[in-house]
PDB file of C-alpha atoms in Angstrom:
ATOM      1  CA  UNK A   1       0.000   0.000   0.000  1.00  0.00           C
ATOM      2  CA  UNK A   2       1.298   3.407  -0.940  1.00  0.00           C
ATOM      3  CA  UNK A   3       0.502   6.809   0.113  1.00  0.00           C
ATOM      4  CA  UNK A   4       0.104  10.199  -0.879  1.00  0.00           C
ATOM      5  CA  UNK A   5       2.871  12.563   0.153  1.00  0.00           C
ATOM      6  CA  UNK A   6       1.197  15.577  -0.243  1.00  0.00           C
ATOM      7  CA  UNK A   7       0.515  17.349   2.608  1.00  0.00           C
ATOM      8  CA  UNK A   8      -1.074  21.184   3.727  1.00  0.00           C
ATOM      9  CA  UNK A   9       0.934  22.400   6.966  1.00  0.00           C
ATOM     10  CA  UNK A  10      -0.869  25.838   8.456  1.00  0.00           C
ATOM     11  CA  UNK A  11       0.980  27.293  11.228  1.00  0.00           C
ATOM     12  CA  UNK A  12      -1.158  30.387  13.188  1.00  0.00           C
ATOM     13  CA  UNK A  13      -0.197  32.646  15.535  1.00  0.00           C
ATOM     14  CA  UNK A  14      -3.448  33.719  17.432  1.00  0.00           C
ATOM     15  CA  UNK A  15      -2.954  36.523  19.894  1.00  0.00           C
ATOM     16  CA  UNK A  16      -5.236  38.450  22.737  1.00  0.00           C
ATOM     17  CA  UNK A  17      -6.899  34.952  23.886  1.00  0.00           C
ATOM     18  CA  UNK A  18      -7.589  34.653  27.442  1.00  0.00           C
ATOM     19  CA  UNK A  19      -4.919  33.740  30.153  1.00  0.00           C
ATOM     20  CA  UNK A  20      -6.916  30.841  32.254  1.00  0.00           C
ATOM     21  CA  UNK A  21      -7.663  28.765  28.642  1.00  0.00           C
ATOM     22  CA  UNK A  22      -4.349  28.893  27.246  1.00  0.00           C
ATOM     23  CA  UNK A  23      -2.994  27.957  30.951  1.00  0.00           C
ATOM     24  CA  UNK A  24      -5.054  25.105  31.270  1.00  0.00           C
ATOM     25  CA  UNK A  25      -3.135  21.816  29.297  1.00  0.00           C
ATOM     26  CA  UNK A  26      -5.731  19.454  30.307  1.00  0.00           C
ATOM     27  CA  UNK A  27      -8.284  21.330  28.757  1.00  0.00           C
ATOM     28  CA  UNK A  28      -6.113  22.361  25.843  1.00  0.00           C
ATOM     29  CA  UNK A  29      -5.628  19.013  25.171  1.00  0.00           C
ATOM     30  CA  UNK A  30      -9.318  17.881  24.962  1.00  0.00           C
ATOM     31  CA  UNK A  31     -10.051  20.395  22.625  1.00  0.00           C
ATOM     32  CA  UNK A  32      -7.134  19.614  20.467  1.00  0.00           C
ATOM     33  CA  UNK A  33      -8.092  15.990  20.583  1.00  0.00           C
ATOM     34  CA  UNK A  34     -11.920  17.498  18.651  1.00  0.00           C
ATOM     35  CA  UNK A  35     -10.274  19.455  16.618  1.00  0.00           C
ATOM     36  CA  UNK A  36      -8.538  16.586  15.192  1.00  0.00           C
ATOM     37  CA  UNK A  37     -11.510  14.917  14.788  1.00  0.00           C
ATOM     38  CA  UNK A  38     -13.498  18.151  13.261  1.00  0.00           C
ATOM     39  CA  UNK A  39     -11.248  18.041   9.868  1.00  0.00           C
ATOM     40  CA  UNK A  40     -11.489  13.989   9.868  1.00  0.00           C
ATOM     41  CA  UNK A  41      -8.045  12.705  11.207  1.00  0.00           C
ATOM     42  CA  UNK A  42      -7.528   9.830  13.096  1.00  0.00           C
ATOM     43  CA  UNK A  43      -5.739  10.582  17.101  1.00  0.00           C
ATOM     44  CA  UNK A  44      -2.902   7.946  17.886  1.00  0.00           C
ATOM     45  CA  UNK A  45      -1.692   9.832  20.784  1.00  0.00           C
ATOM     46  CA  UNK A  46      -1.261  12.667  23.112  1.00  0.00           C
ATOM     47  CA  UNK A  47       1.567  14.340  24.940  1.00  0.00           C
ATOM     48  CA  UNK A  48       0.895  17.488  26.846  1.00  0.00           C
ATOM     49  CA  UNK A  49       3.181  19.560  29.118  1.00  0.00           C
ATOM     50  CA  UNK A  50       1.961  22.162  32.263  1.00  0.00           C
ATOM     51  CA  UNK A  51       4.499  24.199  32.262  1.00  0.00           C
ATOM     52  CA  UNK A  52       5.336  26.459  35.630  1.00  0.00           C
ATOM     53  CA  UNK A  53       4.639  29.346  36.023  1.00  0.00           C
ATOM     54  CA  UNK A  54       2.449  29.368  33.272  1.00  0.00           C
ATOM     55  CA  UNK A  55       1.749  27.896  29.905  1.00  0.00           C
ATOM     56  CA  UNK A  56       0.903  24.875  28.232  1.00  0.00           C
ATOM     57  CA  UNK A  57       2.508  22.413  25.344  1.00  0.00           C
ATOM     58  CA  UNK A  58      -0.008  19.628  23.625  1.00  0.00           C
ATOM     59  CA  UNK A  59       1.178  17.505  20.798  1.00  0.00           C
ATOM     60  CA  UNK A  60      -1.274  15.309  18.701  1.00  0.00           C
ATOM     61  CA  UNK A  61      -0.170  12.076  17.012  1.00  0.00           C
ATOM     62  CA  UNK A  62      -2.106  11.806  13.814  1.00  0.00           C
ATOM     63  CA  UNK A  63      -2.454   9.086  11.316  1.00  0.00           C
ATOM     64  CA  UNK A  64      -1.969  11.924   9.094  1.00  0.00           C
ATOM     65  CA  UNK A  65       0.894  13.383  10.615  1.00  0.00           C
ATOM     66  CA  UNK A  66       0.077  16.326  13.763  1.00  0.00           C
ATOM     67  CA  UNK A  67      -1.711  19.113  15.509  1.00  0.00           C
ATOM     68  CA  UNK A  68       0.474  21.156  18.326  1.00  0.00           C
ATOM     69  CA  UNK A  69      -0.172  24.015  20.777  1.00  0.00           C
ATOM     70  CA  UNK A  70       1.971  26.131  22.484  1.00  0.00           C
ATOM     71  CA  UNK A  71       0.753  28.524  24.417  1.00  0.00           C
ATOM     72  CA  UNK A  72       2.153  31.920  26.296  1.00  0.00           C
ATOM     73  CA  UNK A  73      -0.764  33.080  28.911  1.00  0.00           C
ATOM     74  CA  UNK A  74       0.901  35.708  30.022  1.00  0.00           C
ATOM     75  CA  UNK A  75       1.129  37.139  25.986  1.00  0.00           C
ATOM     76  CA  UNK A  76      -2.160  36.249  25.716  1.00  0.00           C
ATOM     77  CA  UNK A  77       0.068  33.964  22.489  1.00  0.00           C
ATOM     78  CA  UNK A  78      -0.701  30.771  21.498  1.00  0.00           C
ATOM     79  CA  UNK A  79       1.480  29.025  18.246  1.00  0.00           C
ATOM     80  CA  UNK A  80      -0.644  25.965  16.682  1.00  0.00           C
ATOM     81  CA  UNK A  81       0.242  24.536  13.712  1.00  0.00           C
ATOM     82  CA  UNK A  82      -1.500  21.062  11.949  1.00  0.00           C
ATOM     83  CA  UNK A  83       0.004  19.105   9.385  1.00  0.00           C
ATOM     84  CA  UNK A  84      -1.546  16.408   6.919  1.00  0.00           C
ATOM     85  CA  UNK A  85      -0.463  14.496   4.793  1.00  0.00           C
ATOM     86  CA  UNK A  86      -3.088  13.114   2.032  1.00  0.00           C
ATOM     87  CA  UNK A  87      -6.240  15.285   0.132  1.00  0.00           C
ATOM     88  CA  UNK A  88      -9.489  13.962   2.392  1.00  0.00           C
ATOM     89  CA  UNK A  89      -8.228  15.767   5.547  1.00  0.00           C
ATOM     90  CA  UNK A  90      -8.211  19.496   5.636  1.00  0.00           C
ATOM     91  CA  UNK A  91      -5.990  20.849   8.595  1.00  0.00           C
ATOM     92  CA  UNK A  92      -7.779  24.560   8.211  1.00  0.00           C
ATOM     93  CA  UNK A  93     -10.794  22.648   9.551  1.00  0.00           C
ATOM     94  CA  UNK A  94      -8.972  21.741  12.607  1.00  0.00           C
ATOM     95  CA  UNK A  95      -7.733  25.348  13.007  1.00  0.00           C
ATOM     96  CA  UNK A  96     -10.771  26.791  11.745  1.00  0.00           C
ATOM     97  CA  UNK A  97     -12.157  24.975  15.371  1.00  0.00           C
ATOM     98  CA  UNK A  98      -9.162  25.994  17.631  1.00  0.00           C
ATOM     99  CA  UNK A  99      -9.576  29.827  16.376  1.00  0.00           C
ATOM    100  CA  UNK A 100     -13.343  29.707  16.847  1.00  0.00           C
ATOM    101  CA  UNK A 101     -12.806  28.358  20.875  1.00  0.00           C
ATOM    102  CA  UNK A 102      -9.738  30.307  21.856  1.00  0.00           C
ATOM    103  CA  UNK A 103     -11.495  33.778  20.180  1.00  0.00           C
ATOM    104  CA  UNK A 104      -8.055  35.633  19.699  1.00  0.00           C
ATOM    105  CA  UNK A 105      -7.978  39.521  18.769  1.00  0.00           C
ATOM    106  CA  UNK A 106      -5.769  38.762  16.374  1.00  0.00           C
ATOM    107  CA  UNK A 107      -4.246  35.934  14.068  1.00  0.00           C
ATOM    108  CA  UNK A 108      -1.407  35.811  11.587  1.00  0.00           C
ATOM    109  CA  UNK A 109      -1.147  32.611   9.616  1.00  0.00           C
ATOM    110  CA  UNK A 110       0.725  31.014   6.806  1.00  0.00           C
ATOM    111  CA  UNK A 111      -0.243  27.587   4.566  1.00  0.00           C
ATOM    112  CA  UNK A 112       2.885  25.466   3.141  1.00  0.00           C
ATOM    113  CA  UNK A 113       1.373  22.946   0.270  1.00  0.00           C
ATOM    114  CA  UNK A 114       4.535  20.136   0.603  1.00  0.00           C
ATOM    115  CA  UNK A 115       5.503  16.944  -0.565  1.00  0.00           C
ATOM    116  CA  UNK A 116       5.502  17.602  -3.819  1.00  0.00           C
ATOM    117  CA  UNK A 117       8.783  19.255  -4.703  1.00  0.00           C
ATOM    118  CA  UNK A 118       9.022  23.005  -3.662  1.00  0.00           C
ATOM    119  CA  UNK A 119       7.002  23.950  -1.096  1.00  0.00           C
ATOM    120  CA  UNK A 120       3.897  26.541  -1.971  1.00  0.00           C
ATOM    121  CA  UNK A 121       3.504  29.270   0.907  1.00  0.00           C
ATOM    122  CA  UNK A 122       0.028  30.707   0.638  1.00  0.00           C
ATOM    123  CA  UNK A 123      -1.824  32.734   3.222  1.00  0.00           C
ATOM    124  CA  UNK A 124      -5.071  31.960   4.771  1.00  0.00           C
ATOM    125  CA  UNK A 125      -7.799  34.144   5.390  1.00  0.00           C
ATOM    126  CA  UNK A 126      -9.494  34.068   8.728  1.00  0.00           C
ATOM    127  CA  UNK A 127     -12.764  35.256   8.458  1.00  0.00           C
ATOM    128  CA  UNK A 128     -13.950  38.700  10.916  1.00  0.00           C
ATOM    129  CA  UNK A 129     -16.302  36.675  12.766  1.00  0.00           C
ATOM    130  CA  UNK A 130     -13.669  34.580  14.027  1.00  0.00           C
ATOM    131  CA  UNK A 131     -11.736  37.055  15.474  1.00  0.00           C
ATOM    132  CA  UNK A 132     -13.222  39.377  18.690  1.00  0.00           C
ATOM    133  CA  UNK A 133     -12.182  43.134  18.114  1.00  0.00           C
TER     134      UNK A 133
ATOM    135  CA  UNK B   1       9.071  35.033  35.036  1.00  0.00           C
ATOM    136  CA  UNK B   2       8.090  35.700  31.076  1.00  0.00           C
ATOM    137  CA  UNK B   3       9.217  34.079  28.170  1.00  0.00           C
ATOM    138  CA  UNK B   4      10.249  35.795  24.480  1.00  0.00           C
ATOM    139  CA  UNK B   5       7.390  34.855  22.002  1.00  0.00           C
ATOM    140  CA  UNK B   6       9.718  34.917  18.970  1.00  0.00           C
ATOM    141  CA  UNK B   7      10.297  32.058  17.436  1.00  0.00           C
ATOM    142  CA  UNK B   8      11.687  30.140  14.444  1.00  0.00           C
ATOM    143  CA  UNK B   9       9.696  27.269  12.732  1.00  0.00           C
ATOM    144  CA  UNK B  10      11.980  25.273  10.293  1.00  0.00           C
ATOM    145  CA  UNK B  11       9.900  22.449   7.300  1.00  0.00           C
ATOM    146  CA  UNK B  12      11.818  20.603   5.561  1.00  0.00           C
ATOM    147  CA  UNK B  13      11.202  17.965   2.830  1.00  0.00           C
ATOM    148  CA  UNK B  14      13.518  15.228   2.326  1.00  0.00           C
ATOM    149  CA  UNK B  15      13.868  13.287  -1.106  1.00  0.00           C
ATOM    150  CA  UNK B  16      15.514   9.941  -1.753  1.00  0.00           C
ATOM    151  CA  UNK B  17      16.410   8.745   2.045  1.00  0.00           C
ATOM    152  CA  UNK B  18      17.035   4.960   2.374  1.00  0.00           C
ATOM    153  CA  UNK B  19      14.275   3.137   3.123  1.00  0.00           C
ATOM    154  CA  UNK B  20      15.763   1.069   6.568  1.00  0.00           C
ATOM    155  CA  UNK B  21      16.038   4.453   7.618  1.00  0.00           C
ATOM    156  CA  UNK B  22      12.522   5.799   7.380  1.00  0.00           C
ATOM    157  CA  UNK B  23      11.169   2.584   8.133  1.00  0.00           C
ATOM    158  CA  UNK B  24      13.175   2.232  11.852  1.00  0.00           C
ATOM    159  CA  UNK B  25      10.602   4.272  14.473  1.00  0.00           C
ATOM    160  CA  UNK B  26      13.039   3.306  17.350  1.00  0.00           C
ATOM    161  CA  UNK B  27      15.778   4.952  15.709  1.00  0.00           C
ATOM    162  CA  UNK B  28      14.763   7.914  14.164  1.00  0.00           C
ATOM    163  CA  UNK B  29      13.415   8.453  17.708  1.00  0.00           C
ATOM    164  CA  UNK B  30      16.556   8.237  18.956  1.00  0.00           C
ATOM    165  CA  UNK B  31      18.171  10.350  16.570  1.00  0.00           C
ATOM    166  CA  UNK B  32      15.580  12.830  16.937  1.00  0.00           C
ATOM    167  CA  UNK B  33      16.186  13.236  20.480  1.00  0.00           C
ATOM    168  CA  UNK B  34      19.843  13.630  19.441  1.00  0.00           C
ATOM    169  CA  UNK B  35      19.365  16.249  17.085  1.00  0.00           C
ATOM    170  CA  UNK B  36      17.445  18.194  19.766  1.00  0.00           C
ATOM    171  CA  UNK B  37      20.373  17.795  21.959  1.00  0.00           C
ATOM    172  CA  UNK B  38      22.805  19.178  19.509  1.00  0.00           C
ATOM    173  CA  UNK B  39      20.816  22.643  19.221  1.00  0.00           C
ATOM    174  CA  UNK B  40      20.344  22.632  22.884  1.00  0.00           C
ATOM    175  CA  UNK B  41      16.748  22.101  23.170  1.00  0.00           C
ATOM    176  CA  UNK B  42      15.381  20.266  26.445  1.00  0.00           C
ATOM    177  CA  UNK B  43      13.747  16.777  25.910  1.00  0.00           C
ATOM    178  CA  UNK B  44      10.701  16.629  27.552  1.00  0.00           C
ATOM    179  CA  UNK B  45       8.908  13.721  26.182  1.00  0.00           C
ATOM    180  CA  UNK B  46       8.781  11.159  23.100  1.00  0.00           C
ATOM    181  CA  UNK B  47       5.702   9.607  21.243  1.00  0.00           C
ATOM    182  CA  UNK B  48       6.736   7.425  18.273  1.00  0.00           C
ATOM    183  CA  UNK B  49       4.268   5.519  15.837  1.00  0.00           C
ATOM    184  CA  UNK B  50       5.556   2.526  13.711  1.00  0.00           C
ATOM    185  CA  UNK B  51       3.097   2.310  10.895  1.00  0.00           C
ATOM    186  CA  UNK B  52       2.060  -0.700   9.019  1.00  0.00           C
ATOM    187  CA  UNK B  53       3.058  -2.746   6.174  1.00  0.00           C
ATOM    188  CA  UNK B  54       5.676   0.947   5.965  1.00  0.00           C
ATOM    189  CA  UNK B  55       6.343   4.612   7.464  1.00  0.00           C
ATOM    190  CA  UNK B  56       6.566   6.388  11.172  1.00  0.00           C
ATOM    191  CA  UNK B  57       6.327   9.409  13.011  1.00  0.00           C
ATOM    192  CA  UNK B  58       8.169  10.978  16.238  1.00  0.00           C
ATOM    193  CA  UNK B  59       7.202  14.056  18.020  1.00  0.00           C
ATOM    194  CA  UNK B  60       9.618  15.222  20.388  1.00  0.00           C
ATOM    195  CA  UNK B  61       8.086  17.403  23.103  1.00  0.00           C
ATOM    196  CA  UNK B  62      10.757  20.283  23.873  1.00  0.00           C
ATOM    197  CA  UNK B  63      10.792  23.123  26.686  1.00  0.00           C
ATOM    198  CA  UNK B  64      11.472  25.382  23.620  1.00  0.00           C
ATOM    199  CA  UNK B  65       8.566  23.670  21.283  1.00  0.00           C
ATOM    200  CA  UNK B  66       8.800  21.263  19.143  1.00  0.00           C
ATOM    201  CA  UNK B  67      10.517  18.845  16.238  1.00  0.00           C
ATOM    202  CA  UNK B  68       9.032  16.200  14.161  1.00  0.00           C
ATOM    203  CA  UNK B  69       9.328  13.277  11.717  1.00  0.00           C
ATOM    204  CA  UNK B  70       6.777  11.374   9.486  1.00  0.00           C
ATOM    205  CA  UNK B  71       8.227   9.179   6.572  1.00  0.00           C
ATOM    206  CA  UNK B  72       7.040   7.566   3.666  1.00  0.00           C
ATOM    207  CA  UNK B  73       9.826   5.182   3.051  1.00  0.00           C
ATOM    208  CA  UNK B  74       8.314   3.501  -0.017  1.00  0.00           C
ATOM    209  CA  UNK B  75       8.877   6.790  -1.549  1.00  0.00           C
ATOM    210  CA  UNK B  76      12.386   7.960   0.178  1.00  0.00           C
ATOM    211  CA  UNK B  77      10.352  10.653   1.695  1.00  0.00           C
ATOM    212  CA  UNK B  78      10.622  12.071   5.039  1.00  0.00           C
ATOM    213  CA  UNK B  79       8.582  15.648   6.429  1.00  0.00           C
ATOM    214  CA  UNK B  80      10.451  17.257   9.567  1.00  0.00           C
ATOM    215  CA  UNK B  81       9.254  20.617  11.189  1.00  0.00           C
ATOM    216  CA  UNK B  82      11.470  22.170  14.140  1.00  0.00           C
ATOM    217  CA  UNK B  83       9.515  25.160  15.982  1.00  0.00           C
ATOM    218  CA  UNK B  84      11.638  26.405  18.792  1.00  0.00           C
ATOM    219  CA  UNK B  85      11.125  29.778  20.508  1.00  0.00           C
ATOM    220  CA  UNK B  86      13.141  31.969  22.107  1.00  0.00           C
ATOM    221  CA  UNK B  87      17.034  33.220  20.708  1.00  0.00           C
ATOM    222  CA  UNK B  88      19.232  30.867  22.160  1.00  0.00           C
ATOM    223  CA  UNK B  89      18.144  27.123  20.925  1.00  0.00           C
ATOM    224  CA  UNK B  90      17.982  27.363  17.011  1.00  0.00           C
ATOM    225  CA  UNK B  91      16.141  24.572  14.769  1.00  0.00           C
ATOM    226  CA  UNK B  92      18.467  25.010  11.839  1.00  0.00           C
ATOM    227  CA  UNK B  93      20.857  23.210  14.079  1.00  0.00           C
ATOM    228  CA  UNK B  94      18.331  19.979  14.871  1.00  0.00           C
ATOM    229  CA  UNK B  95      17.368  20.246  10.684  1.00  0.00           C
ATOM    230  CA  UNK B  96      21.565  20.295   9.776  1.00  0.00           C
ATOM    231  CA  UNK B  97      21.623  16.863  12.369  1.00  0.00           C
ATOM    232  CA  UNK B  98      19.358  15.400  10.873  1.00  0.00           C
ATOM    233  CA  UNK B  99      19.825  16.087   6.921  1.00  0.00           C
ATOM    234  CA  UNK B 100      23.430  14.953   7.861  1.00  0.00           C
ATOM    235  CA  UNK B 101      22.295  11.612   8.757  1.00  0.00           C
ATOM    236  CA  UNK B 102      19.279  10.947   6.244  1.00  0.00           C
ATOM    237  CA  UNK B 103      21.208  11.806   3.982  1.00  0.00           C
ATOM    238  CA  UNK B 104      18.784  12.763   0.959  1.00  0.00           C
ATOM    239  CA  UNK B 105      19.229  13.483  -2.203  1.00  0.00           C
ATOM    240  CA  UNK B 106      16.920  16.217  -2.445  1.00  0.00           C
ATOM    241  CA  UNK B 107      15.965  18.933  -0.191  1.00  0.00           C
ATOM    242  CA  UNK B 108      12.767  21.674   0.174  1.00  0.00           C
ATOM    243  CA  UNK B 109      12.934  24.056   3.217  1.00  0.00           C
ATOM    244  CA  UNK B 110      11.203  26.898   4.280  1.00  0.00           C
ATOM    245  CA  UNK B 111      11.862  28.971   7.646  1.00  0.00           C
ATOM    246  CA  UNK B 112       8.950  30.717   9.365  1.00  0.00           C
ATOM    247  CA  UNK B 113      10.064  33.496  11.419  1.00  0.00           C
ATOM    248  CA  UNK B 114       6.944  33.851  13.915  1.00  0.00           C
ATOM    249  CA  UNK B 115       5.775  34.909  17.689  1.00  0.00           C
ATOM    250  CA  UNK B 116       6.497  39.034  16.370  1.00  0.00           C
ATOM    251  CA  UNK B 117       3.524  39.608  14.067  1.00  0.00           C
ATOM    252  CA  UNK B 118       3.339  38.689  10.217  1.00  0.00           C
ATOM    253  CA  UNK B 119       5.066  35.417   9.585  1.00  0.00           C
ATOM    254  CA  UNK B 120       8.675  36.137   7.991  1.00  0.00           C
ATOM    255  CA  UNK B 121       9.032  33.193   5.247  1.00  0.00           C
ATOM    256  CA  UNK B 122      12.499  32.915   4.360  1.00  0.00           C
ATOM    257  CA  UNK B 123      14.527  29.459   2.672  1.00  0.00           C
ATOM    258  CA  UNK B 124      16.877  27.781   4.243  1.00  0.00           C
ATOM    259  CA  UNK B 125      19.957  26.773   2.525  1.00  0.00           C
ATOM    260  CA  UNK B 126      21.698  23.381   2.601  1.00  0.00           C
ATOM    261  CA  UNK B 127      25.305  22.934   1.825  1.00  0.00           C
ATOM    262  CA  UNK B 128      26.004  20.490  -1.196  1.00  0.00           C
ATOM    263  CA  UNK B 129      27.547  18.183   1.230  1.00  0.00           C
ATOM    264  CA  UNK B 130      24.667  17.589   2.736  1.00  0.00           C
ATOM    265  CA  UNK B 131      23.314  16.311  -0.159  1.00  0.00           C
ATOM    266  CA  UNK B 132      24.442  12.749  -1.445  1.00  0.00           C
ATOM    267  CA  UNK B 133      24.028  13.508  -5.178  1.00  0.00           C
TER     268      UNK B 133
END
């Protein structure tokens, strides 16, 4: 059996999200874990990491590759980034969740389209009603 | 105690890697945890994923972020991403490990510069020597 080794990789920056959910890695976790299922992937594991004083790592094993948070509560800054490999899962999806629970101010985001010779660097668009002005 | 949000988030794709390599979960977790050592990241914890009848992944859970592996082996191919923040661990170094051991024939990089803003998108270059034409 072969697969596909293309694969969409969106990293986001989301900034201005609250201090108690992006210091809380049990709950980050858990919400990482639906995202994953949202866009269709399959979870094989789960590390997470409290750190002291403050913030939060979570890792997501994927059959098609992973979903991470890192989070800075104190910045109100938390770095996610999902990559898939294959066309039936969608990692925005996944994001698309994440950025709809956390409700950041402000996100900055960038798409690489790989495994396929060069990479492709596009930009996705988040729409207003995402973000909370 | 705060922490710098700035960080550097290095994908690369590697072409035409042996397949024992890709195919060896135990080991490429052990080299990953190597290469994290040799950029001075902090290991905090492993999960590794031997796929079946080919292929694996490692996430390496660092205090500074993250690095990553998932291989195709039945097509030489392997995806790595090394996110670390801060200025004083940098991913390059963990990348440079482990193109120096995969040794591929082919390389695609790109460098996100993120944590301050807009993403920076710059492209890492790779000595010749690297490469095993």
């Amino acid at each position: 059996m072969e697969y596909s080794t293309f694969g969409r990789h969106v990293a986001v920056d989301t900034w201005g999200v609250d201090f108690e959910l992006l210091n809380n890695a049990e709950w980050l976790q858990s919400q990482l874990v639906e995202a994953a299922e949202v866009c269709g992937a399959t979870v094989l594991s789960v590390q997470s990491q409290q750190f002291e004083p403050q913030g939060a790592t979570v890792l997501v094993l994927l059959s098609e590759s992973h979903l991470s948070i890192h989070t800075y509560p104190e910045k109100g800054f938390a770095a996610l980034d999902c990559y898939t490999c294959g066309e039936t899962v969608d990692p925005q999806l996944a994001i698309d969740y994440l950025v709809s629970i956390l409700k950041p101010k402000n996100v900055y985001a960038k798409k690489l389209i790989r495994g396929m010779g060069e990479f492709q660097v596009e930009t996705p668009e988040f729409q207003q009603a995402q973000l909370v002005k």
